[in-house]
Amino acid sequence: MVVTTRTLRTRARILDAALDLFEHQGYDATTVNQIAVAAGITPMTFFRHFPTKDAVLVTDPYDPLIADAVGAQPADLPPLERTRLGLLAALGDITPTEDTTARRRVALVAQSPSLRAAVSVGTDATQQAIADRLVADGADPLDAAIAAAACLAATTTALLAWGSAPSGVTLTDLVRRALAQLAPAGATP
Amino acid sequence: MVVTTRTLRTRARILDAALDLFEHQGYDATTVNQIAVAAGITPMTFFRHFPTKDAVLVTDPYDPLIADAVGAQPADLPPLERTRLGLLAALGDITPTEDTTARRRVALVAQSPSLRAAVSVGTDATQQAIADRLVADGADPLDAAIAAAACLAATTTALLAWGSAPSGVTLTDLVRRALAQLAPAGATP
DNA sequence: CACCGGATGTTAGCGACTAACATTTCATGG
DNA sequence: CCATGAAATGTTAGTCGCTAACATCCGGTG
């Protein structure tokens, strides 16, 4: 879909309506039809802007950045440590613009199992990207997949926790803390 | 549903028909209707035996065992290490009866993203069970959730890899190898 | 103002899943 | 051996997510 003024306006209206409904009556209890009505459009139009219902809340544009950051770490480290440092480099200093809607979305995802399933699909892609990079540098495929899976699981857990954390806590802190637990025997970085 | 002779027969017929169809034409391309016809029943009856289409392949009866095994590890260990040892104790010597259908199922799950999403829902429950146990013994909730998530992600990755591994490889070997990567700086257990 | 491309609507349909009610099967006990 | 009652199955009708083909409308350009 080409991006025009109209496109952006409708997309924003859908997003607002969806977030409101999700927060008021829960994700599963909200129908695409209801969202469409609230946004003044047709269900069909909803799907022209978002491929699925959950895409309103779940978006993962980070894959290539993360894979690159992992690849940028010293290639002689073990896969787990390389992935860990890569994720720290890519996400360690994210400042999510203190955007409230980001937290609203994460909080919603944290509450609904069906949404977490959608997240895991996106995570799968990222995991694959990281593992491919590690294998390209000579890592064993299974070791690479395991390292990517473990580090991403820890990171995702931190992200979900951030959704319902007190407002002072930053996402960066939580991610650093999550990955620190996977560090080799008591190293601070 | 009460378990009678009939119940078991029908369930077995559904399972056979479903596995065959899934392997021949793929999971997503297979309809519950097709499964029902092949099993000589009605779609309605299918759902009386399996709550969802994916339940034919994805079942997780391990939660309590695993949580108990984690709780049985020394309480003074850090959460990650405690979880790791618990999983090793619970899964480290599984001998899946060399049952072929187990591998068939895992292989199918490994191929379809929608099925992996279903797995992640089951994993969520296990993760929660483990984390609860750790928190009950005084662990920090976030640390506990992260430890459980990372260890389970590694284990799940090993499980999926087993689905398409050469037939000599045992699931035990892969799980041990996966969790070994999360061990503190070069310890063999 | 006429035009044209992109955004929206309409209609029709598939597949997963559910509820309410009718029907058949099968293991009992008389 | 057969009647009986409960459990399993079928029927029907519906909701919701999602898709395709085609018609329509709106908005900016010339």
CSV table of C-alpha atoms (C1' of nucleotides) in Angstrom, one decimal:
chain,number,residue,atom,x,y,z
A,1,MET,CA,0.0,0.0,0.0
A,2,VAL,CA,1.4,3.4,-1.0
A,3,VAL,CA,1.7,5.9,1.8
A,4,THR,CA,-0.4,9.0,1.3
A,5,THR,CA,-1.9,11.5,3.7
A,6,ARG,CA,-5.1,9.5,3.8
A,7,THR,CA,-3.3,6.3,4.5
A,8,LEU,CA,-1.6,7.7,7.6
A,9,ARG,CA,-4.8,9.3,8.9
A,10,THR,CA,-6.8,6.0,8.7
A,11,ARG,CA,-4.0,4.0,10.1
A,12,ALA,CA,-3.8,6.3,13.1
A,13,ARG,CA,-7.6,6.1,13.6
A,14,ILE,CA,-7.5,2.3,13.6
A,15,LEU,CA,-4.6,2.3,16.1
A,16,ASP,CA,-6.4,4.6,18.5
A,17,ALA,CA,-9.7,2.8,18.3
A,18,ALA,CA,-8.0,-0.6,18.7
A,19,LEU,CA,-5.9,0.4,21.7
A,20,ASP,CA,-8.9,1.9,23.4
A,21,LEU,CA,-11.1,-1.1,22.9
A,22,PHE,CA,-8.3,-3.6,23.8
A,23,GLU,CA,-7.7,-1.8,27.1
A,24,HIS,CA,-11.4,-1.4,27.9
A,25,GLN,CA,-12.6,-4.9,27.1
A,26,GLY,CA,-9.5,-7.0,26.5
A,27,TYR,CA,-7.8,-8.2,23.3
A,28,ASP,CA,-9.7,-11.4,22.8
A,29,ALA,CA,-13.1,-9.9,23.5
A,30,THR,CA,-12.5,-7.2,20.9
A,31,THR,CA,-13.7,-7.9,17.4
A,32,VAL,CA,-12.1,-6.5,14.2
A,33,ASN,CA,-15.6,-5.5,13.4
A,34,GLN,CA,-15.8,-3.4,16.5
A,35,ILE,CA,-12.5,-1.8,15.8
A,36,ALA,CA,-13.6,-1.0,12.3
A,37,VAL,CA,-16.9,0.6,13.5
A,38,ALA,CA,-15.0,2.7,16.1
A,39,ALA,CA,-12.6,3.8,13.5
A,40,GLY,CA,-15.4,4.6,11.0
A,41,ILE,CA,-14.2,2.1,8.4
A,42,THR,CA,-15.0,-1.4,7.1
A,43,PRO,CA,-13.4,-4.6,8.4
A,44,MET,CA,-11.9,-5.0,5.0
A,45,THR,CA,-10.1,-1.7,5.3
A,46,PHE,CA,-8.7,-2.8,8.6
A,47,PHE,CA,-7.0,-5.7,6.9
A,48,ARG,CA,-5.6,-3.5,4.2
A,49,HIS,CA,-3.7,-1.6,6.9
A,50,PHE,CA,-2.8,-4.5,9.2
A,51,PRO,CA,-2.2,-8.0,7.9
A,52,THR,CA,-3.7,-9.5,11.1
A,53,LYS,CA,-5.5,-8.4,14.2
A,54,ASP,CA,-2.5,-8.8,16.4
A,55,ALA,CA,-0.3,-6.8,14.0
A,56,VAL,CA,-1.8,-3.7,15.6
A,57,LEU,CA,0.2,-4.5,18.8
A,58,VAL,CA,3.0,-6.6,17.6
A,59,THR,CA,5.6,-5.3,15.2
A,60,ASP,CA,9.3,-6.3,14.9
A,61,PRO,CA,11.3,-4.1,12.7
A,62,TYR,CA,14.6,-5.0,14.5
A,63,ASP,CA,15.8,-8.2,12.9
A,64,PRO,CA,18.5,-6.9,10.6
A,65,LEU,CA,19.9,-4.4,13.1
A,66,ILE,CA,20.2,-7.1,15.8
A,67,ALA,CA,21.8,-9.7,13.5
A,68,ASP,CA,24.3,-7.1,12.4
A,69,ALA,CA,25.1,-6.1,16.0
A,70,VAL,CA,25.7,-9.8,16.8
A,71,GLY,CA,27.9,-10.2,13.8
A,72,ALA,CA,30.0,-7.2,14.9
A,73,GLN,CA,31.1,-8.9,18.1
A,74,PRO,CA,34.5,-10.7,18.2
A,75,ALA,CA,34.1,-13.9,16.2
A,76,ASP,CA,36.2,-16.0,18.5
A,77,LEU,CA,33.8,-15.7,21.4
A,78,PRO,CA,31.4,-18.6,22.0
A,79,PRO,CA,28.0,-18.2,20.4
A,80,LEU,CA,26.1,-17.4,23.5
A,81,GLU,CA,28.5,-14.7,24.6
A,82,ARG,CA,28.6,-13.3,21.1
A,83,THR,CA,24.8,-13.1,20.9
A,84,ARG,CA,24.6,-11.6,24.4
A,85,LEU,CA,27.1,-8.8,23.6
A,86,GLY,CA,25.4,-8.2,20.3
A,87,LEU,CA,22.0,-7.8,21.9
A,88,LEU,CA,23.5,-5.5,24.5
A,89,ALA,CA,25.0,-3.4,21.9
A,90,ALA,CA,21.8,-3.2,19.9
A,91,LEU,CA,19.3,-2.7,22.7
A,92,GLY,CA,21.5,-1.6,25.6
A,93,ASP,CA,20.9,2.0,25.1
A,94,ILE,CA,17.4,2.2,23.7
A,95,THR,CA,15.4,5.1,24.9
A,96,PRO,CA,11.9,4.4,23.7
A,97,THR,CA,11.1,8.1,23.6
A,98,GLU,CA,9.2,7.7,26.8
A,99,ASP,CA,6.4,7.1,24.4
A,100,THR,CA,3.3,6.1,26.4
A,101,THR,CA,1.7,4.1,23.6
A,102,ALA,CA,4.7,1.7,23.5
A,103,ARG,CA,4.2,0.8,27.1
A,104,ARG,CA,0.4,0.5,26.6
A,105,ARG,CA,1.1,-2.0,23.8
A,106,VAL,CA,3.6,-4.0,25.7
A,107,ALA,CA,1.3,-4.2,28.7
A,108,LEU,CA,-1.5,-5.5,26.5
A,109,VAL,CA,0.8,-8.1,25.0
A,110,ALA,CA,1.9,-9.2,28.5
A,111,GLN,CA,-1.7,-10.0,29.4
A,112,SER,CA,-2.9,-12.1,26.5
A,113,PRO,CA,-1.4,-15.5,25.8
A,114,SER,CA,-2.6,-15.4,22.2
A,115,LEU,CA,-0.7,-12.2,21.7
A,116,ARG,CA,2.5,-13.6,23.2
A,117,ALA,CA,2.1,-16.4,20.7
A,118,ALA,CA,2.2,-13.8,18.0
A,119,VAL,CA,5.3,-12.3,19.5
A,120,SER,CA,7.0,-15.6,19.4
A,121,VAL,CA,6.4,-15.8,15.7
A,122,GLY,CA,8.3,-12.6,15.2
A,123,THR,CA,11.0,-13.7,17.6
A,124,ASP,CA,11.4,-16.8,15.5
A,125,ALA,CA,12.5,-14.7,12.6
A,126,THR,CA,15.0,-12.7,14.7
A,127,GLN,CA,16.4,-15.9,16.1
A,128,GLN,CA,16.9,-17.3,12.7
A,129,ALA,CA,18.6,-14.2,11.5
A,130,ILE,CA,21.0,-14.3,14.5
A,131,ALA,CA,21.7,-18.0,14.1
A,132,ASP,CA,22.4,-17.6,10.4
A,133,ARG,CA,25.0,-15.0,11.2
A,134,LEU,CA,26.7,-17.1,13.8
A,135,VAL,CA,26.8,-20.1,11.5
A,136,ALA,CA,28.2,-18.0,8.7
A,137,ASP,CA,31.2,-17.4,11.0
A,138,GLY,CA,31.7,-21.0,11.6
A,139,ALA,CA,29.5,-21.8,14.7
A,140,ASP,CA,27.8,-25.1,15.0
A,141,PRO,CA,24.1,-24.7,13.8
A,142,LEU,CA,22.6,-26.2,17.0
A,143,ASP,CA,24.8,-24.2,19.3
A,144,ALA,CA,23.9,-21.1,17.3
A,145,ALA,CA,20.2,-21.7,17.5
A,146,ILE,CA,20.4,-22.4,21.2
A,147,ALA,CA,22.4,-19.2,21.9
A,148,ALA,CA,20.0,-17.1,19.9
A,149,ALA,CA,16.9,-18.7,21.5
A,150,ALA,CA,18.1,-18.3,25.1
A,151,CYS,CA,19.2,-14.7,24.7
A,152,LEU,CA,16.1,-13.6,22.9
A,153,ALA,CA,13.9,-15.3,25.5
A,154,ALA,CA,15.6,-13.4,28.2
A,155,THR,CA,15.3,-10.2,26.3
A,156,THR,CA,11.6,-10.7,25.6
A,157,THR,CA,10.9,-11.5,29.2
A,158,ALA,CA,12.5,-8.2,30.2
A,159,LEU,CA,10.4,-6.4,27.6
A,160,LEU,CA,7.2,-7.9,28.9
A,161,ALA,CA,8.1,-7.1,32.5
A,162,TRP,CA,8.7,-3.5,31.4
A,163,GLY,CA,5.0,-3.3,30.4
A,164,SER,CA,3.9,-3.5,33.9
A,165,ALA,CA,6.9,-2.0,35.7
A,166,PRO,CA,6.7,1.2,37.7
A,167,SER,CA,7.1,4.2,35.5
A,168,GLY,CA,10.6,5.1,36.7
A,169,VAL,CA,12.1,1.8,35.4
A,170,THR,CA,13.7,2.1,31.9
A,171,LEU,CA,13.6,-0.7,29.4
A,172,THR,CA,17.4,-0.4,29.1
A,173,ASP,CA,17.8,-1.3,32.7
A,174,LEU,CA,15.7,-4.4,32.4
A,175,VAL,CA,17.3,-5.7,29.3
A,176,ARG,CA,20.8,-5.2,30.8
A,177,ARG,CA,19.7,-7.1,33.9
A,178,ALA,CA,18.2,-9.9,31.8
A,179,LEU,CA,21.3,-10.4,29.7
A,180,ALA,CA,23.6,-10.1,32.8
A,181,GLN,CA,22.2,-13.3,34.1
A,182,LEU,CA,23.4,-15.1,31.0
A,183,ALA,CA,27.0,-13.7,31.5
A,184,PRO,CA,29.8,-16.1,32.1
A,185,ALA,CA,30.5,-16.5,35.9
A,186,GLY,CA,30.0,-13.0,37.4
A,187,ALA,CA,31.2,-10.6,34.8
A,188,THR,CA,29.5,-7.2,35.0
A,189,PRO,CA,29.2,-6.2,31.3
B,1,MET,CA,-15.2,-36.5,28.4
B,2,VAL,CA,-15.2,-39.8,30.2
B,3,VAL,CA,-12.7,-42.3,28.9
B,4,THR,CA,-14.2,-45.5,27.4
B,5,THR,CA,-13.1,-48.0,24.9
B,6,ARG,CA,-14.9,-46.1,22.2
B,7,THR,CA,-13.2,-42.8,23.2
B,8,LEU,CA,-9.8,-44.3,22.8
B,9,ARG,CA,-10.5,-45.9,19.5
B,10,THR,CA,-11.9,-42.7,18.0
B,11,ARG,CA,-9.0,-40.7,19.4
B,12,ALA,CA,-6.5,-43.0,17.9
B,13,ARG,CA,-8.3,-42.9,14.5
B,14,ILE,CA,-8.2,-39.1,14.5
B,15,LEU,CA,-4.5,-39.1,15.4
B,16,ASP,CA,-3.6,-41.4,12.7
B,17,ALA,CA,-5.6,-39.6,10.0
B,18,ALA,CA,-4.3,-36.2,11.1
B,19,LEU,CA,-0.6,-37.3,11.1
B,20,ASP,CA,-1.0,-38.8,7.7
B,21,LEU,CA,-2.6,-35.8,6.2
B,22,PHE,CA,-0.2,-33.4,7.9
B,23,GLU,CA,2.8,-35.2,6.5
B,24,HIS,CA,1.4,-35.5,3.0
B,25,GLN,CA,0.0,-32.1,2.4
B,26,GLY,CA,1.3,-29.9,5.3
B,27,TYR,CA,-0.3,-28.7,8.5
B,28,ASP,CA,-1.8,-25.5,7.3
B,29,ALA,CA,-3.1,-27.0,4.1
B,30,THR,CA,-5.0,-29.7,6.0
B,31,THR,CA,-8.5,-29.0,7.1
B,32,VAL,CA,-10.2,-30.3,10.2
B,33,ASN,CA,-12.9,-31.3,7.9
B,34,GLN,CA,-10.5,-33.5,5.9
B,35,ILE,CA,-9.2,-35.1,9.1
B,36,ALA,CA,-12.8,-35.8,10.2
B,37,VAL,CA,-13.6,-37.4,6.8
B,38,ALA,CA,-10.5,-39.5,6.9
B,39,ALA,CA,-11.3,-40.6,10.4
B,40,GLY,CA,-14.9,-41.4,9.6
B,41,ILE,CA,-16.3,-38.8,11.9
B,42,THR,CA,-17.8,-35.3,12.0
B,43,PRO,CA,-15.7,-32.1,12.5
B,44,MET,CA,-17.7,-31.6,15.7
B,45,THR,CA,-16.5,-34.9,17.0
B,46,PHE,CA,-12.9,-33.9,16.3
B,47,PHE,CA,-13.3,-30.9,18.6
B,48,ARG,CA,-14.8,-33.0,21.3
B,49,HIS,CA,-11.5,-35.0,21.4
B,50,PHE,CA,-9.0,-32.2,20.8
B,51,PRO,CA,-9.7,-28.6,21.9
B,52,THR,CA,-7.9,-27.2,18.9
B,53,LYS,CA,-6.5,-28.3,15.6
B,54,ASP,CA,-2.9,-28.0,16.9
B,55,ALA,CA,-3.6,-30.0,20.0
B,56,VAL,CA,-3.2,-33.1,17.9
B,57,LEU,CA,0.5,-32.3,17.7
B,58,VAL,CA,1.2,-30.2,20.7
B,59,THR,CA,0.7,-31.5,24.3
B,60,ASP,CA,2.5,-30.5,27.4
B,61,PRO,CA,1.9,-32.7,30.4
B,62,TYR,CA,5.2,-32.0,32.0
B,63,ASP,CA,4.7,-28.7,33.9
B,64,PRO,CA,4.4,-30.0,37.4
B,65,LEU,CA,7.2,-32.6,37.1
B,66,ILE,CA,9.6,-29.9,35.8
B,67,ALA,CA,8.7,-27.4,38.4
B,68,ASP,CA,9.2,-29.9,41.1
B,69,ALA,CA,12.5,-30.9,39.7
B,70,VAL,CA,13.6,-27.3,39.8
B,71,GLY,CA,12.4,-26.9,43.3
B,72,ALA,CA,14.5,-30.0,44.3
B,73,GLN,CA,17.7,-28.3,43.4
B,74,PRO,CA,19.8,-26.5,46.1
B,75,ALA,CA,18.0,-23.3,47.0
B,76,ASP,CA,21.2,-21.3,47.4
B,77,LEU,CA,22.1,-21.5,43.8
B,78,PRO,CA,21.3,-18.6,41.5
B,79,PRO,CA,18.0,-18.9,39.7
B,80,LEU,CA,19.5,-19.7,36.3
B,81,GLU,CA,21.7,-22.5,37.6
B,82,ARG,CA,18.9,-23.9,39.7
B,83,THR,CA,16.6,-24.0,36.7
B,84,ARG,CA,19.2,-25.5,34.5
B,85,LEU,CA,20.0,-28.3,36.9
B,86,GLY,CA,16.3,-28.9,37.5
B,87,LEU,CA,15.6,-29.3,33.8
B,88,LEU,CA,18.6,-31.6,33.4
B,89,ALA,CA,17.3,-33.8,36.2
B,90,ALA,CA,13.8,-33.9,34.7
B,91,LEU,CA,14.7,-34.3,31.1
B,92,GLY,CA,18.3,-35.5,31.2
B,93,ASP,CA,17.5,-39.1,30.9
B,94,ILE,CA,14.3,-39.2,28.9
B,95,THR,CA,14.1,-42.2,26.6
B,96,PRO,CA,11.1,-41.4,24.5
B,97,THR,CA,10.5,-45.1,23.9
B,98,GLU,CA,12.1,-44.7,20.5
B,99,ASP,CA,8.5,-44.1,19.5
B,100,THR,CA,8.5,-43.0,16.0
B,101,THR,CA,5.3,-40.9,16.2
B,102,ALA,CA,6.9,-38.6,18.8
B,103,ARG,CA,9.6,-37.7,16.2
B,104,ARG,CA,7.0,-37.4,13.5
B,105,ARG,CA,5.1,-34.9,15.6
B,106,VAL,CA,8.2,-32.9,16.5
B,107,ALA,CA,9.3,-32.8,12.9
B,108,LEU,CA,5.9,-31.4,11.9
B,109,VAL,CA,6.0,-28.8,14.6
B,110,ALA,CA,9.5,-27.7,13.6
B,111,GLN,CA,8.2,-27.0,10.1
B,112,SER,CA,5.2,-24.8,10.7
B,113,PRO,CA,5.5,-21.4,12.3
B,114,SER,CA,1.8,-21.5,13.4
B,115,LEU,CA,2.5,-24.7,15.3
B,116,ARG,CA,5.6,-23.2,17.0
B,117,ALA,CA,3.3,-20.5,18.2
B,118,ALA,CA,1.1,-23.1,19.8
B,119,VAL,CA,4.1,-24.6,21.5
B,120,SER,CA,5.1,-21.3,22.9
B,121,VAL,CA,1.7,-21.0,24.6
B,122,GLY,CA,2.4,-24.3,26.4
B,123,THR,CA,5.9,-23.2,27.2
B,124,ASP,CA,4.5,-20.1,28.8
B,125,ALA,CA,2.7,-22.2,31.3
B,126,THR,CA,5.7,-24.2,32.2
B,127,GLN,CA,7.8,-21.0,32.5
B,128,GLN,CA,5.3,-19.6,34.9
B,129,ALA,CA,5.3,-22.8,37.0
B,130,ILE,CA,9.1,-22.7,37.3
B,131,ALA,CA,9.2,-19.0,38.0
B,132,ASP,CA,6.6,-19.4,40.8
B,133,ARG,CA,8.6,-22.1,42.4
B,134,LEU,CA,11.8,-20.0,42.3
B,135,VAL,CA,10.0,-16.9,43.7
B,136,ALA,CA,8.5,-19.0,46.5
B,137,ASP,CA,12.1,-19.8,47.6
B,138,GLY,CA,13.0,-16.1,47.7
B,139,ALA,CA,14.2,-15.4,44.2
B,140,ASP,CA,13.5,-12.0,42.6
B,141,PRO,CA,10.5,-12.3,40.3
B,142,LEU,CA,12.2,-10.8,37.2
B,143,ASP,CA,15.3,-12.9,37.7
B,144,ALA,CA,13.2,-16.0,38.1
B,145,ALA,CA,11.2,-15.3,34.9
B,146,ILE,CA,14.3,-14.7,32.9
B,147,ALA,CA,16.0,-17.9,34.1
B,148,ALA,CA,13.0,-20.0,33.3
B,149,ALA,CA,12.5,-18.3,29.9
B,150,ALA,CA,16.2,-18.8,28.9
B,151,CYS,CA,16.4,-22.4,30.0
B,152,LEU,CA,13.1,-23.4,28.4
B,153,ALA,CA,14.0,-21.7,25.1
B,154,ALA,CA,17.3,-23.6,25.0
B,155,THR,CA,15.5,-26.9,25.7
B,156,THR,CA,12.7,-26.2,23.2
B,157,THR,CA,15.3,-25.5,20.5
B,158,ALA,CA,17.0,-28.8,21.3
B,159,LEU,CA,13.6,-30.6,21.0
B,160,LEU,CA,12.9,-29.1,17.6
B,161,ALA,CA,16.3,-29.9,16.4
B,162,TRP,CA,15.8,-33.5,17.4
B,163,GLY,CA,12.8,-33.7,15.0
B,164,SER,CA,15.1,-33.4,12.0
B,165,ALA,CA,18.2,-35.0,13.4
B,166,PRO,CA,19.8,-38.2,12.2
B,167,SER,CA,18.1,-41.2,13.8
B,168,GLY,CA,21.1,-42.1,15.9
B,169,VAL,CA,20.9,-38.9,17.9
B,170,THR,CA,19.0,-39.1,21.2
B,171,LEU,CA,16.9,-36.4,22.6
B,172,THR,CA,18.8,-36.6,25.9
B,173,ASP,CA,22.1,-35.8,24.1
B,174,LEU,CA,20.6,-32.7,22.5
B,175,VAL,CA,19.0,-31.4,25.7
B,176,ARG,CA,22.2,-31.9,27.7
B,177,ARG,CA,24.2,-30.1,25.0
B,178,ALA,CA,21.7,-27.2,25.0
B,179,LEU,CA,21.7,-26.7,28.7
B,180,ALA,CA,25.5,-27.1,28.9
B,181,GLN,CA,25.8,-23.9,26.9
B,182,LEU,CA,24.1,-22.0,29.8
B,183,ALA,CA,26.4,-23.5,32.4
B,184,PRO,CA,28.6,-21.1,34.4
B,185,ALA,CA,32.1,-20.8,32.7
B,186,GLY,CA,33.1,-24.3,31.5
B,187,ALA,CA,31.5,-26.7,34.0
B,188,THR,CA,30.6,-30.0,32.5
B,189,PRO,CA,27.5,-31.0,34.5
C,1,DC,C1',-12.9,21.2,-14.6
C,2,DA,C1',-11.8,16.7,-16.1
C,3,DC,C1',-9.0,13.0,-15.1
C,4,DC,C1',-6.7,9.2,-12.9
C,5,DG,C1',-4.6,6.5,-9.3
C,6,DG,C1',-5.0,5.0,-5.0
C,7,DA,C1',-8.1,4.3,-1.0
C,8,DT,C1',-12.4,2.5,0.4
C,9,DG,C1',-16.8,-0.3,0.1
C,10,DT,C1',-19.6,-4.6,-1.4
C,11,DT,C1',-20.3,-9.2,-1.8
C,12,DA,C1',-19.2,-13.7,-1.3
C,13,DG,C1',-16.7,-17.2,0.7
C,14,DC,C1',-13.3,-20.4,3.5
C,15,DG,C1',-11.8,-22.4,7.8
C,16,DA,C1',-11.4,-22.7,12.9
C,17,DC,C1',-14.4,-23.1,16.6
C,18,DT,C1',-18.9,-23.1,19.7
C,19,DA,C1',-23.7,-24.0,21.4
C,20,DA,C1',-28.3,-26.3,21.7
C,21,DC,C1',-30.6,-30.0,20.7
C,22,DA,C1',-31.5,-34.7,18.5
C,23,DT,C1',-29.8,-39.3,17.7
C,24,DT,C1',-27.1,-43.4,17.9
C,25,DT,C1',-24.1,-46.7,20.1
C,26,DC,C1',-22.7,-49.8,23.7
C,27,DA,C1',-22.0,-51.9,28.3
C,28,DT,C1',-24.6,-53.1,31.7
C,29,DG,C1',-28.4,-55.6,34.8
C,30,DG,C1',-32.7,-57.9,34.9
D,1,DC,C1',-31.4,-62.1,25.5
D,2,DC,C1',-33.0,-57.8,25.5
D,3,DA,C1',-34.2,-53.4,27.6
D,4,DT,C1',-32.2,-49.2,29.6
D,5,DG,C1',-29.6,-45.3,30.5
D,6,DA,C1',-25.5,-42.9,29.9
D,7,DA,C1',-21.9,-41.6,26.9
D,8,DA,C1',-20.5,-40.7,22.3
D,9,DT,C1',-21.8,-38.9,18.0
D,10,DG,C1',-24.5,-36.2,14.6
D,11,DT,C1',-27.2,-31.8,13.0
D,12,DT,C1',-27.8,-27.2,12.5
D,13,DA,C1',-26.8,-22.7,12.8
D,14,DG,C1',-23.9,-19.3,14.0
D,15,DT,C1',-19.4,-16.1,15.2
D,16,DC,C1',-14.9,-14.5,14.1
D,17,DG,C1',-10.6,-14.0,11.5
D,18,DC,C1',-9.2,-13.5,7.0
D,19,DT,C1',-9.2,-13.3,1.6
D,20,DA,C1',-10.5,-12.3,-3.4
D,21,DA,C1',-12.9,-10.0,-7.2
D,22,DC,C1',-15.0,-6.3,-8.6
D,23,DA,C1',-17.2,-1.7,-8.2
D,24,DT,C1',-17.0,3.0,-6.3
D,25,DC,C1',-15.4,7.0,-4.3
D,26,DC,C1',-12.2,10.7,-3.1
D,27,DG,C1',-8.4,13.8,-3.7
D,28,DG,C1',-4.7,16.0,-5.9
D,29,DT,C1',-2.7,17.1,-11.0
D,30,DG,C1',-2.8,19.1,-15.3
